[in-house]
Coordinates of C-alpha atoms in Angstrom, one line a residue:
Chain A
X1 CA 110.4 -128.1 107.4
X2 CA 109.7 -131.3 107.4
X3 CA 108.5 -133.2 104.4
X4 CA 105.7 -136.0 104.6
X5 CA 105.5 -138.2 101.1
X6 CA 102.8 -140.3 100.8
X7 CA 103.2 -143.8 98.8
X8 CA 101.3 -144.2 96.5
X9 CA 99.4 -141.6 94.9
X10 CA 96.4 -143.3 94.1
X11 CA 95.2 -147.0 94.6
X12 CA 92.2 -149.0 93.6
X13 CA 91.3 -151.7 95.4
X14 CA 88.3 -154.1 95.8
X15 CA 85.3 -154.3 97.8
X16 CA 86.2 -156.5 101.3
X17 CA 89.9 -156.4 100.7
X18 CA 92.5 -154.3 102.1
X19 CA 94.4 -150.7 101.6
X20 CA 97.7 -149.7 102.7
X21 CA 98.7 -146.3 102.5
X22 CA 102.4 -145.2 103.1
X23 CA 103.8 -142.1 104.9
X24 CA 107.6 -141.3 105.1
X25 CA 109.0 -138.0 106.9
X26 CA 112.6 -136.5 106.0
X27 CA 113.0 -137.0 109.9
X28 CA 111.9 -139.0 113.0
X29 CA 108.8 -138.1 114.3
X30 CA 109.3 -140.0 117.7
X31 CA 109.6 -138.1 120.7
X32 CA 112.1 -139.4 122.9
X33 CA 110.8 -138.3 126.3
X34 CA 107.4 -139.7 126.1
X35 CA 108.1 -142.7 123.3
X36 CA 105.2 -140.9 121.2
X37 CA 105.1 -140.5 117.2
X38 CA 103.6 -137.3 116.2
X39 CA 101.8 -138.3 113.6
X40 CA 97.8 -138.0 112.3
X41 CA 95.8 -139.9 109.7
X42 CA 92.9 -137.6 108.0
X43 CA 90.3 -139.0 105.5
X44 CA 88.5 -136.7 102.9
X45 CA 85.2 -138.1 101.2
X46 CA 84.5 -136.0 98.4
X47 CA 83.1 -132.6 99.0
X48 CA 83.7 -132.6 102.5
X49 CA 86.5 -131.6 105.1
X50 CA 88.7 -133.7 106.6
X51 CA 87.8 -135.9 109.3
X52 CA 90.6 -137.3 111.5
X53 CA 90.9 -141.1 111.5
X54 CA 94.3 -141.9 113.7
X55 CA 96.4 -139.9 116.4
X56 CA 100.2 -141.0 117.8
X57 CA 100.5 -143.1 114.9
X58 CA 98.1 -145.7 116.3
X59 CA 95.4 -144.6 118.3
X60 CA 92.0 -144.8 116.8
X61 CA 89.7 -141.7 117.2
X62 CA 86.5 -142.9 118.9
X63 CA 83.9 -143.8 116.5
X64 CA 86.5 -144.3 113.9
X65 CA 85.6 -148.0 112.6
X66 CA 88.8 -150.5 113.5
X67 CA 88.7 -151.4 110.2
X68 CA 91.3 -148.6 110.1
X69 CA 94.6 -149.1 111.8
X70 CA 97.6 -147.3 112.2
X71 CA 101.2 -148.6 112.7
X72 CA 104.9 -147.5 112.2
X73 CA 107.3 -145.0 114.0
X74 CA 110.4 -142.6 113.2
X75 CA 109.5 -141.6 109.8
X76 CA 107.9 -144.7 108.2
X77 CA 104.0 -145.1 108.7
X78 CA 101.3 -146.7 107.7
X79 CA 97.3 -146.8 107.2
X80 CA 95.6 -149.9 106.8
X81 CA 92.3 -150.0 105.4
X82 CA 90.7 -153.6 105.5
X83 CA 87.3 -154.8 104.4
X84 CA 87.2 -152.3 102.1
X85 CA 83.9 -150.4 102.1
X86 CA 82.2 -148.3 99.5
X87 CA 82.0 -145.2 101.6
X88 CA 86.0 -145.6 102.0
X89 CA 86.1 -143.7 99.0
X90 CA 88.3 -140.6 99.6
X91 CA 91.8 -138.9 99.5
X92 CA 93.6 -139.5 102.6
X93 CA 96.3 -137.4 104.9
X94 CA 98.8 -138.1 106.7
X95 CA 100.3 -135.3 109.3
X96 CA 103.3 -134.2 111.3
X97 CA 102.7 -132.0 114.4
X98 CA 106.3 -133.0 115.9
X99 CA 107.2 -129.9 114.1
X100 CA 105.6 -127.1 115.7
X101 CA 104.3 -124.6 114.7
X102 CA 105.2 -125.8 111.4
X103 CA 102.7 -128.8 111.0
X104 CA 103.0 -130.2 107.4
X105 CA 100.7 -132.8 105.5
X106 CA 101.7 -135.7 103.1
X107 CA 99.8 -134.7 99.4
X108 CA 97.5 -136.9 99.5
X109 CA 96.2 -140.5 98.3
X110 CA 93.1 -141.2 96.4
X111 CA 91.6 -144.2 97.3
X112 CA 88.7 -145.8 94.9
X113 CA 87.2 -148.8 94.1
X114 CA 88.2 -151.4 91.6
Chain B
X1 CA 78.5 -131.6 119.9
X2 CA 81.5 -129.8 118.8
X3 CA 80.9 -127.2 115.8
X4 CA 83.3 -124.9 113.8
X5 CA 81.7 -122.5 111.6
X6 CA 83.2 -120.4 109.1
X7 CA 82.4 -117.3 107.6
X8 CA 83.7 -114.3 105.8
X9 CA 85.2 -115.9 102.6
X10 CA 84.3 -114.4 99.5
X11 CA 86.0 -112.9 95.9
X12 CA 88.4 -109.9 96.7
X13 CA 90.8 -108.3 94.3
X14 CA 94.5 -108.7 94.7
X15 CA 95.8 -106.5 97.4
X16 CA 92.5 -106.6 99.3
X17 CA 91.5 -107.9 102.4
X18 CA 88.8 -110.1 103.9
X19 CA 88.3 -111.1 107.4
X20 CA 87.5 -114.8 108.3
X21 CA 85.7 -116.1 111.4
X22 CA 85.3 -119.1 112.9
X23 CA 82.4 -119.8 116.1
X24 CA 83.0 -122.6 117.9
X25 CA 80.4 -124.6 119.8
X26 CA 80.3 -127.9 122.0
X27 CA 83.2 -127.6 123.9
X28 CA 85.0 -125.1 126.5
X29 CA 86.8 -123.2 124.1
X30 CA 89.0 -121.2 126.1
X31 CA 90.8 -124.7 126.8
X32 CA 91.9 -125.6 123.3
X33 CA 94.2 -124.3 120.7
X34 CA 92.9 -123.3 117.1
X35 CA 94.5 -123.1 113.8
X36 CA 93.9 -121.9 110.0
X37 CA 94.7 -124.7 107.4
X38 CA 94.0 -123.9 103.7
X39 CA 93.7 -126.0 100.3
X40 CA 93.0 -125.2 96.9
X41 CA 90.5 -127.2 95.6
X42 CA 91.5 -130.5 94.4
X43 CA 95.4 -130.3 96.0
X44 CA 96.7 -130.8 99.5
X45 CA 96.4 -129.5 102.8
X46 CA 99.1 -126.8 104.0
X47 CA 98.8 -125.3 107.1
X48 CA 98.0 -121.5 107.5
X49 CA 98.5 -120.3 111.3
X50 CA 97.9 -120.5 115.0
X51 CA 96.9 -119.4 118.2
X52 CA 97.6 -120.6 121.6
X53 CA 94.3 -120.3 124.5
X54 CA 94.5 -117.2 125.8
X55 CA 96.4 -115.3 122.5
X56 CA 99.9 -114.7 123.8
X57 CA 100.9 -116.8 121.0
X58 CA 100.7 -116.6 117.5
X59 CA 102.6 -118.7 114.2
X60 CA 102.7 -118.1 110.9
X61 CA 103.0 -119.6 107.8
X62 CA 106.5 -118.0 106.1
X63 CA 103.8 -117.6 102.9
X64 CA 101.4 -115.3 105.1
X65 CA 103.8 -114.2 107.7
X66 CA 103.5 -110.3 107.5
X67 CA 100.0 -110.1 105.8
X68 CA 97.6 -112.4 108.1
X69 CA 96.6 -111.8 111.7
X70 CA 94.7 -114.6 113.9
X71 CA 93.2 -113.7 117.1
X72 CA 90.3 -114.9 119.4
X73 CA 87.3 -113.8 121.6
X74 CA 87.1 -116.3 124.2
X75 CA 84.3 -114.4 125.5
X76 CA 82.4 -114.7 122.0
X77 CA 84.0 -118.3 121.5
X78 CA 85.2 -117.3 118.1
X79 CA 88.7 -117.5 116.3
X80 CA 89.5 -114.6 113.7
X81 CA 91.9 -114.6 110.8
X82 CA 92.6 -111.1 109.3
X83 CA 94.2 -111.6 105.9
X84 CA 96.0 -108.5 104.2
X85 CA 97.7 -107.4 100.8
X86 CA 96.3 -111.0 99.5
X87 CA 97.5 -112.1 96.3
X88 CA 96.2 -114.5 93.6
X89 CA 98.1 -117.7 95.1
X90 CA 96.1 -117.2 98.8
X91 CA 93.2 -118.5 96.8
X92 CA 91.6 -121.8 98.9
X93 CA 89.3 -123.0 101.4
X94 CA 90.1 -121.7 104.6
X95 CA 89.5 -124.7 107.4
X96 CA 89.2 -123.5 111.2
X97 CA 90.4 -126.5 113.1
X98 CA 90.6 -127.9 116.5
X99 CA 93.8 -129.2 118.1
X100 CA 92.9 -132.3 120.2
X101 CA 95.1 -132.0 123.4
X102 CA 93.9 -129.7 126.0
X103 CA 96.2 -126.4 126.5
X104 CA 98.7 -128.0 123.4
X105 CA 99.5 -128.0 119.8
X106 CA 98.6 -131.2 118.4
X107 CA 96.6 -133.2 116.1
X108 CA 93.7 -131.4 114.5
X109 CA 90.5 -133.0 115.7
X110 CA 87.8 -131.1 114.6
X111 CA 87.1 -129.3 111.1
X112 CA 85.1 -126.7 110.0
X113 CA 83.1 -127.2 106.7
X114 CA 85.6 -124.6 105.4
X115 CA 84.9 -120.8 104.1
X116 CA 86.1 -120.4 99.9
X117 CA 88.7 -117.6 99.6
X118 CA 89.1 -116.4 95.7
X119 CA 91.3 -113.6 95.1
X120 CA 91.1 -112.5 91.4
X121 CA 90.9 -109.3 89.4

């Protein structure tokens, strides 16, 4: 399987400044043939399900403010958060489907305001 | 709009069974892949099983593998997920989720609200 481990844990960061969440995978998640990254970005607000911010490392889901962006490729990622907003607020995912069928998930990192 | 909802969770005893179902909505359904993730409350997301459009294919977690059974009624627009012998640690809420390629395993763009699983004697 491969494993996804998010960096860090948990971060608090101001109002109007910026997040970065890391994601590493024990192996490349870049598709040769196509020059894809199969990699996803979920948020979770409290109480509710996931919601699925970023796709192929870097494509924003529509509606999906561009205050979220993703980068990286291979096995390093990342999630940037900027302007931070109070309803940022939430643990966030990050997910391998290179791997099928055996799609695994990063644990998690909380995300609050300082 | 597209729409998951999920039903059939509930409190069974160890060694029980339940049957979830998920009713899509919004979309073509027949078109799109679906799986089962799961998470106990307050840890991470792990994911459960899938199906591919038509129901020729089916994967399983190595946890569940043996015990749970997804299908689909693409006549019914609904995704099933039979779970068997369940034991304490299958304990979670069950998400029915969308994969966001056409015809392929991918990403997971749409979530249900999720259906609570609690096995316990």
């Amino acid at each position: 399987d491969i494993v996804m481990t998010q960096s860090p844990d948990s971060l608090a960061v101001s109002l109007g400044e910026t997040a970065t969440i890391n994601c590493k995978s024990s192996q490349s998640l870049l598709y040769s043939s196509n020059n894809r990254n199969y990699l996803a970005w979920y948020q979770q607000r409290p109480g509710q399900s996931p919601k699925l911010l970023i796709y192929w490392a870097s494509a924003r889901e529509p509606g999906v403010p561009d205050r979220f962006s993703g980068s990286g490729s291979g096995t390093h990622f990342t999630l940037t958060i900027s302007n931070l907003q109070a309803e940022d607020v939430a643990v966030y995912y990050c997910h391998q489907y290179y791997d099928t069928p055996l799609h695994t998930f990063g644990q998690g990192t909380k995300l609050e305001i300082k | 709009e597209v729409q998951l909802v999920e039903s059939g969770g509930g409190l069974v005893q160890p060694g029980g069974s339940l049957r979830l179902s998920c009713a899509a909505s919004g979309f073509t359904f027949s078109q799109y892949w679906m799986d089962w993730v799961r998470q106990v409350p307050g840890k991470g997301l792990v994911w459960v099983s899938r199906i591919n459009t038509d129901g020729t294919t089916t994967d399983y977690a190595e946890s569940v593998k043996g015990r749970f059974t997804i299908s689909r009624d693409n006549a019914e627009n609904t995704v099933f997920l039979q779970m068997n012998s369940l034991r304490v640690e299958d304990t979670a809420i069950y998400y029915c989720v969308r994969n966001g390629l056409l015809y392929s395993s991918s990403w997971y763009d749409n979530w249900g609200q999720g259906t609570l699983v609690t096995v316990s004697s």
